Every structure is written in structure tokens, then in C-alpha cells.
Amino acid sequence: MTDAKWDRRIRRANELASTYPFSAEGLRYYAGVATFQKGVYREIQKALAGSPRISSDRPLRDELDFFLLLPKFPGFLSVIQKIAPVPLAQAAATLALKGSAAWQRAMADFWYTDSELAAAADDADEPSDPGAASHSDRVLAWIFLQPYAEYLADHREAGIVDGTPSTCPLCGGKPAVGVLRSEGDGAKKSLICMLCAHEWLFRRIYCPACGEEREPQMAYYSAPEIAHVRVDVCDTCHTYLKSIDLTKTGLAVAIVDELATLPLDLWAREHGYEKLQINLLGT
């Protein structure tokens, strides 16, 4: 069953690469990444078979098994060097030469500190603290650790969530995309975590960046060519997050369709909005 969700993502990426040629290169890259992540997830599942489910009282970020993860990291860097866009492929090659201490530092720096990842300026990749991981190294750690975090989320006891938090109730990650599903005469909204892919219910008129809830300050925009994806914007903090409307396209896979709709990101940035959380393509 777990293979099925990864296969769905890979299949959808390949389908959309044909439908949206402007995003084809990025989607083919994502399909390659997801194929590797599927294998990592499967290996983790096999290694941890029989382990008890994680208590809902225990923070997901308390778990980081370097003994399990580090042996898989060189293979990951090798794959990224072959399939990623040039800047990230070069970053992977550089990190590969630094050895296991640097790999562990990159993972720990992303996992244990604020995992917020914004688009990096071309000249701002290197950290001001020489002991910290660079932006590129943190992005690589994010891609590598995502299936591990998703496994932990999938094998966690259900807990009671108070209200509708703006960050993931399991790992604290920011939302990567919203989802709209049918409910009565309207649609209910949920958010999907950028790290562990957990989905949680969220208020429809509420900004996950600043908490704005005044309806005149919240708006959404879409394009006829991509009608099932919309840009939810906040005119108070000038951030945006895309949402996938499953009432219009039931075959959509939210995290993949979000990647495919680059023109909406370009439109939002041209109009002064900043994305709440970059995706795996760095957009």
C-alpha cells in the first residue's frame, strides 16, 4: 500500500510533464527524486518492521537515526548529481567530497533547527556561521530526509489537534500546498506538510503565514489553463500558497500538481507576493 502512494506521485509527474511542457524538466527531475525516495521509504520500513508506533505525545523531530540514514546518503548524492538541475547537482558533488561528518551536520542542521527554506539569493548560499550547513546542503538534507519523516508520520499514533495550526501538528514543518475537497455545498480545506507530508484540516479564510482572517485581505487567483490550481494570497503579509481543488480534478496529486504550475508562481511574484514555502524545485 505504501508503494502505491509513491507510484501515484511518479505517474502523475510523468503525466503532467506531457500536459505542461513549461514544467516538463522539473517534473521529470521530481519523478527521479520520488523514485529514489520510494526506495528509501521501503528500506526504512523494512529496517524498522515490528517497531511500535510512535506515541502522539513524542515530538516527531526527536527521532533522527543516523545509523540507519547515513549509509544511504552517498547513493542519494550520486543520484542528485545525475538528475538535478546544475546548481543543485554541483552542490551534491561538493557535499559528497566533504564526507560523513558534513553529511550528518547538514541533516542535523535541517532537522533540529527551524526547517524554513526560502529561495536563496545567488550570493547567499554560504552561511554566515562557518559551522552551519549552507542553503544548498539544507535543501539536499530536506529531499533526503523527506521519506524518513513521512515514514515516521505514517507510523505515529493519532493525536488530538487543537484548532487548525498553521504548521504541521506532527513535525512543525510549514505547509507546502493546500487541498480543497467537497463538503456539502462547498469545499473543506486542508494543508500538506513540506517535510512529513502529513495533511491536516485548516480554515478556509485564514492566512497560515500571519494569521490574517479578515476576508477582504484574503483572495485567490487562478488561470483558465490550470483551473484546478489556485494561488491563495494574503494582502496583509504579501505571502501566497497554492491550493489544489480536487472538486475540479479528482486525479490531481497535490504535491505534484503544485510543482507543475510554475506560471502561477511567476504571476504571484510579479505581483509582489512571496511564497510561504518553496517546493522541491526551489520555486
CSV table of C-alpha atoms in Angstrom, one decimal:
chain,number,residue,atom,x,y,z
A,1,MET,CA,0.0,0.0,0.0
A,2,THR,CA,2.9,2.4,0.8
A,3,ASP,CA,4.4,1.8,-2.6
A,4,ALA,CA,1.1,2.9,-4.2
A,5,LYS,CA,1.3,6.5,-3.0
A,6,TRP,CA,4.8,6.9,-4.3
A,7,ASP,CA,3.8,5.3,-7.6
A,8,ARG,CA,0.9,7.7,-7.8
A,9,ARG,CA,3.2,10.7,-7.4
A,10,ILE,CA,5.7,9.4,-10.0
A,11,ARG,CA,2.9,8.5,-12.5
A,12,ARG,CA,1.3,11.9,-12.1
A,13,ALA,CA,4.6,13.7,-12.6
A,14,ASN,CA,5.1,11.9,-15.9
A,15,GLU,CA,1.5,12.6,-17.0
A,16,LEU,CA,1.9,16.4,-16.2
A,17,ALA,CA,5.2,16.6,-17.9
A,18,SER,CA,3.3,15.8,-21.2
A,19,THR,CA,0.5,18.2,-20.3
A,20,TYR,CA,2.5,21.1,-19.2
A,21,PRO,CA,5.7,21.4,-21.3
A,22,PHE,CA,6.8,24.5,-19.5
A,23,SER,CA,7.3,22.4,-16.3
A,24,ALA,CA,8.4,19.1,-18.0
A,25,GLU,CA,12.1,19.3,-17.0
A,26,GLY,CA,11.2,19.9,-13.3
A,27,LEU,CA,8.6,17.2,-13.3
A,28,ARG,CA,11.0,14.7,-14.8
A,29,TYR,CA,13.5,15.6,-12.1
A,30,TYR,CA,10.9,15.2,-9.4
A,31,ALA,CA,9.9,11.8,-10.8
A,32,GLY,CA,13.5,10.7,-10.4
A,33,VAL,CA,13.7,12.1,-6.9
A,34,ALA,CA,10.4,10.4,-5.9
A,35,THR,CA,11.7,7.1,-7.3
A,36,PHE,CA,14.7,7.3,-5.1
A,37,GLN,CA,12.6,8.4,-2.1
A,38,LYS,CA,10.3,5.4,-2.7
A,39,GLY,CA,13.2,3.1,-2.3
A,40,VAL,CA,14.4,4.8,0.9
A,41,TYR,CA,10.9,4.6,2.4
A,42,ARG,CA,10.8,0.9,1.6
A,43,GLU,CA,14.2,0.3,3.1
A,44,ILE,CA,13.3,2.2,6.3
A,45,GLN,CA,10.0,0.3,6.5
A,46,LYS,CA,11.9,-3.0,6.2
A,47,ALA,CA,14.6,-2.0,8.8
A,48,LEU,CA,12.0,-0.8,11.3
A,49,ALA,CA,9.4,-3.5,10.8
A,50,GLY,CA,8.0,-4.6,14.1
A,51,SER,CA,8.8,-1.3,15.9
A,52,PRO,CA,6.0,0.1,18.0
A,53,ARG,CA,4.1,3.1,16.7
A,54,ILE,CA,5.4,6.4,17.9
A,55,SER,CA,3.4,7.9,20.7
A,56,SER,CA,1.4,11.0,19.8
A,57,ASP,CA,3.0,12.7,22.8
A,58,ARG,CA,6.5,12.4,21.5
A,59,PRO,CA,7.7,15.1,19.0
A,60,LEU,CA,8.4,13.6,15.6
A,61,ARG,CA,11.7,15.6,15.5
A,62,ASP,CA,13.0,13.6,18.5
A,63,GLU,CA,13.7,10.8,16.0
A,64,LEU,CA,16.8,11.0,13.7
A,65,ASP,CA,18.5,7.7,13.2
A,66,PHE,CA,21.9,8.5,11.7
A,67,PHE,CA,22.9,4.8,12.0
A,68,LEU,CA,20.0,4.0,9.6
A,69,LEU,CA,20.3,7.0,7.4
A,70,LEU,CA,24.0,7.8,6.8
A,71,PRO,CA,24.8,4.7,4.7
A,72,LYS,CA,22.1,5.7,2.2
A,73,PHE,CA,23.3,9.3,1.8
A,74,PRO,CA,26.2,8.7,-0.7
A,75,GLY,CA,23.8,6.9,-3.1
A,76,PHE,CA,21.4,9.8,-2.8
A,77,LEU,CA,24.1,12.4,-3.6
A,78,SER,CA,25.1,10.3,-6.6
A,79,VAL,CA,21.5,10.3,-7.9
A,80,ILE,CA,21.1,14.0,-7.4
A,81,GLN,CA,24.4,14.7,-9.3
A,82,LYS,CA,22.9,12.8,-12.3
A,83,ILE,CA,19.3,14.1,-12.4
A,84,ALA,CA,19.2,17.5,-10.7
A,85,PRO,CA,19.5,21.0,-12.2
A,86,VAL,CA,23.1,22.1,-12.5
A,87,PRO,CA,23.3,24.2,-9.3
A,88,LEU,CA,21.9,21.5,-7.1
A,89,ALA,CA,23.9,18.8,-8.9
A,90,GLN,CA,27.1,20.8,-8.2
A,91,ALA,CA,26.1,21.2,-4.6
A,92,ALA,CA,25.6,17.5,-4.3
A,93,ALA,CA,29.0,16.8,-5.8
A,94,THR,CA,30.7,19.3,-3.4
A,95,LEU,CA,28.9,17.8,-0.4
A,96,ALA,CA,29.8,14.3,-1.4
A,97,LEU,CA,33.5,15.2,-1.1
A,98,LYS,CA,33.1,16.6,2.4
A,99,GLY,CA,32.4,13.2,4.0
A,100,SER,CA,30.1,11.8,6.6
A,101,ALA,CA,30.7,14.4,9.3
A,102,ALA,CA,29.4,17.1,6.9
A,103,TRP,CA,26.5,14.9,5.8
A,104,GLN,CA,25.5,14.4,9.4
A,105,ARG,CA,25.8,18.2,10.1
A,106,ALA,CA,23.6,19.0,7.1
A,107,MET,CA,20.9,16.6,8.2
A,108,ALA,CA,21.0,17.7,11.9
A,109,ASP,CA,21.1,21.4,11.0
A,110,PHE,CA,17.9,21.0,8.9
A,111,TRP,CA,16.1,18.5,11.2
A,112,TYR,CA,16.7,20.1,14.6
A,113,THR,CA,16.6,23.8,13.7
A,114,ASP,CA,13.9,25.8,12.0
A,115,SER,CA,13.3,23.9,8.8
A,116,GLU,CA,12.1,27.0,6.9
A,117,LEU,CA,13.6,27.1,3.4
A,118,ALA,CA,13.1,30.2,1.3
A,119,ALA,CA,14.5,30.7,-2.1
A,120,ALA,CA,18.2,31.6,-1.7
A,121,ALA,CA,19.8,34.5,-3.4
A,122,ASP,CA,22.6,33.6,-5.8
A,123,ASP,CA,25.3,35.1,-3.5
A,124,ALA,CA,23.7,33.9,-0.2
A,125,ASP,CA,24.2,30.2,-0.3
A,126,GLU,CA,27.1,30.1,2.2
A,127,PRO,CA,26.1,30.5,5.8
A,128,SER,CA,27.5,33.3,8.0
A,129,ASP,CA,28.3,30.7,10.6
A,130,PRO,CA,31.1,28.5,9.3
A,131,GLY,CA,29.8,25.6,11.4
A,132,ALA,CA,26.3,25.7,9.8
A,133,ALA,CA,25.2,24.0,6.7
A,134,SER,CA,24.7,26.0,3.5
A,135,HIS,CA,21.3,26.6,2.0
A,136,SER,CA,22.0,24.1,-0.7
A,137,ASP,CA,23.1,21.5,1.8
A,138,ARG,CA,19.9,22.1,3.8
A,139,VAL,CA,17.8,21.6,0.6
A,140,LEU,CA,19.7,18.3,-0.1
A,141,ALA,CA,19.0,17.2,3.5
A,142,TRP,CA,15.3,18.1,3.1
A,143,ILE,CA,15.0,16.0,0.0
A,144,PHE,CA,16.8,13.1,1.6
A,145,LEU,CA,15.0,13.2,4.9
A,146,GLN,CA,11.5,13.6,3.5
A,147,PRO,CA,10.7,9.9,3.1
A,148,TYR,CA,12.1,9.2,6.6
A,149,ALA,CA,9.9,11.9,8.1
A,150,GLU,CA,6.9,10.6,6.1
A,151,TYR,CA,7.5,7.1,7.4
A,152,LEU,CA,7.6,8.5,11.0
A,153,ALA,CA,4.3,10.4,10.3
A,154,ASP,CA,2.7,7.3,8.8
A,155,HIS,CA,3.6,5.2,11.9
A,156,ARG,CA,2.6,7.6,14.5
A,157,GLU,CA,-0.4,7.2,16.8
A,158,ALA,CA,-3.3,9.5,16.1
A,159,GLY,CA,-3.4,12.5,18.4
A,160,ILE,CA,-5.9,15.2,19.2
A,161,VAL,CA,-5.1,18.5,17.5
A,162,ASP,CA,-6.4,21.7,19.0
A,163,GLY,CA,-7.7,24.2,16.4
A,164,THR,CA,-6.2,24.5,13.0
A,165,PRO,CA,-2.5,25.0,13.4
A,166,SER,CA,-0.6,26.9,10.7
A,167,THR,CA,2.4,24.5,10.9
A,168,CYS,CA,2.3,20.7,10.8
A,169,PRO,CA,1.0,19.3,14.1
A,170,LEU,CA,3.4,16.3,13.8
A,171,CYS,CA,6.7,17.8,12.9
A,172,GLY,CA,6.3,21.6,12.8
A,173,GLY,CA,7.0,22.0,9.1
A,174,LYS,CA,5.4,24.7,7.0
A,175,PRO,CA,2.7,23.8,4.6
A,176,ALA,CA,3.8,23.1,1.0
A,177,VAL,CA,0.3,23.2,-0.6
A,178,GLY,CA,-3.3,23.4,0.3
A,179,VAL,CA,-6.1,21.0,-0.8
A,180,LEU,CA,-9.8,21.6,-1.4
A,181,ARG,CA,-12.3,18.7,-1.2
A,182,SER,CA,-16.0,18.5,-1.5
A,183,GLU,CA,-18.1,19.0,1.7
A,184,GLY,CA,-21.8,19.7,1.5
A,185,ASP,CA,-22.4,22.6,-0.8
A,186,GLY,CA,-18.9,23.9,-0.6
A,187,ALA,CA,-15.4,22.6,0.0
A,188,LYS,CA,-13.2,21.9,3.0
A,189,LYS,CA,-9.6,22.9,3.1
A,190,SER,CA,-6.5,21.1,4.4
A,191,LEU,CA,-2.8,21.7,4.3
A,192,ILE,CA,0.0,19.3,3.5
A,193,CYS,CA,3.4,19.5,5.3
A,194,MET,CA,6.5,20.2,3.3
A,195,LEU,CA,8.5,17.6,5.3
A,196,CYS,CA,6.5,14.7,6.5
A,197,ALA,CA,3.6,15.1,4.0
A,198,HIS,CA,1.0,14.9,6.8
A,199,GLU,CA,-2.3,16.5,5.9
A,200,TRP,CA,-4.4,18.4,8.4
A,201,LEU,CA,-7.6,20.4,8.3
A,202,PHE,CA,-7.4,24.2,8.1
A,203,ARG,CA,-9.7,27.2,8.0
A,204,ARG,CA,-10.6,28.4,4.5
A,205,ILE,CA,-10.3,32.1,5.3
A,206,TYR,CA,-7.1,32.3,7.3
A,207,CYS,CA,-3.5,33.1,6.4
A,208,PRO,CA,-1.1,30.4,7.6
A,209,ALA,CA,1.8,33.0,7.5
A,210,CYS,CA,0.4,35.8,9.6
A,211,GLY,CA,-3.0,34.7,10.9
A,212,GLU,CA,-5.0,37.3,9.0
A,213,GLU,CA,-8.7,36.3,8.9
A,214,ARG,CA,-10.4,39.4,7.5
A,215,GLU,CA,-12.0,38.3,4.3
A,216,PRO,CA,-11.2,41.5,2.3
A,217,GLN,CA,-7.5,40.9,2.9
A,218,MET,CA,-7.6,37.3,1.5
A,219,ALA,CA,-8.0,36.5,-2.1
A,220,TYR,CA,-7.3,33.8,-4.6
A,221,TYR,CA,-6.4,33.7,-8.3
A,222,SER,CA,-6.3,31.1,-11.0
A,223,ALA,CA,-5.7,30.7,-14.7
A,224,PRO,CA,-8.2,29.1,-17.1
A,225,GLU,CA,-5.4,26.8,-18.5
A,226,ILE,CA,-4.8,25.5,-14.9
A,227,ALA,CA,-8.2,25.9,-13.4
A,228,HIS,CA,-7.8,23.3,-10.7
A,229,VAL,CA,-4.9,25.1,-9.1
A,230,ARG,CA,-5.2,28.5,-7.5
A,231,VAL,CA,-3.0,31.0,-5.7
A,232,ASP,CA,-4.2,31.9,-2.2
A,233,VAL,CA,-2.8,35.3,-1.3
A,234,CYS,CA,-2.7,37.5,1.8
A,235,ASP,CA,-2.6,41.2,1.2
A,236,THR,CA,-1.6,41.8,4.8
A,237,CYS,CA,1.8,39.9,4.8
A,238,HIS,CA,2.0,39.5,1.0
A,239,THR,CA,2.6,35.8,1.1
A,240,TYR,CA,0.9,33.1,-1.0
A,241,LEU,CA,0.3,29.4,-1.1
A,242,LYS,CA,-1.1,27.3,-3.9
A,243,SER,CA,-4.1,25.1,-3.4
A,244,ILE,CA,-5.3,22.2,-5.5
A,245,ASP,CA,-9.0,21.9,-6.0
A,246,LEU,CA,-9.9,18.2,-6.1
A,247,THR,CA,-13.5,19.1,-6.8
A,248,LYS,CA,-12.3,20.1,-10.3
A,249,THR,CA,-9.7,17.4,-11.0
A,250,GLY,CA,-10.0,14.4,-8.8
A,251,LEU,CA,-6.9,12.8,-10.4
A,252,ALA,CA,-4.7,15.5,-9.1
A,253,VAL,CA,-1.9,14.7,-6.6
A,254,ALA,CA,-1.5,17.9,-4.6
A,255,ILE,CA,2.3,17.9,-4.1
A,256,VAL,CA,2.9,17.1,-7.8
A,257,ASP,CA,0.4,19.4,-9.3
A,258,GLU,CA,1.8,22.2,-7.2
A,259,LEU,CA,5.2,21.6,-8.8
A,260,ALA,CA,3.7,21.6,-12.3
A,261,THR,CA,2.2,25.1,-12.2
A,262,LEU,CA,5.2,27.3,-12.4
A,263,PRO,CA,3.4,30.1,-14.3
A,264,LEU,CA,1.3,30.7,-11.2
A,265,ASP,CA,4.4,31.2,-9.1
A,266,LEU,CA,5.8,33.7,-11.7
A,267,TRP,CA,2.5,35.6,-11.6
A,268,ALA,CA,2.4,35.8,-7.8
A,269,ARG,CA,6.0,37.0,-7.6
A,270,GLU,CA,5.4,39.6,-10.3
A,271,HIS,CA,2.6,40.9,-8.2
A,272,GLY,CA,4.7,41.3,-5.1
A,273,TYR,CA,3.8,38.1,-3.2
A,274,GLU,CA,6.4,35.8,-1.6
A,275,LYS,CA,5.8,32.1,-1.3
A,276,LEU,CA,5.3,30.7,2.1
A,277,GLN,CA,7.4,27.6,1.5
A,278,ILE,CA,9.5,26.7,-1.6
A,279,ASN,CA,8.9,23.3,-3.2
A,280,LEU,CA,11.5,20.7,-4.1
A,281,LEU,CA,12.2,22.5,-7.4
A,282,GLY,CA,13.2,25.6,-5.4
A,283,THR,CA,10.2,27.7,-6.7
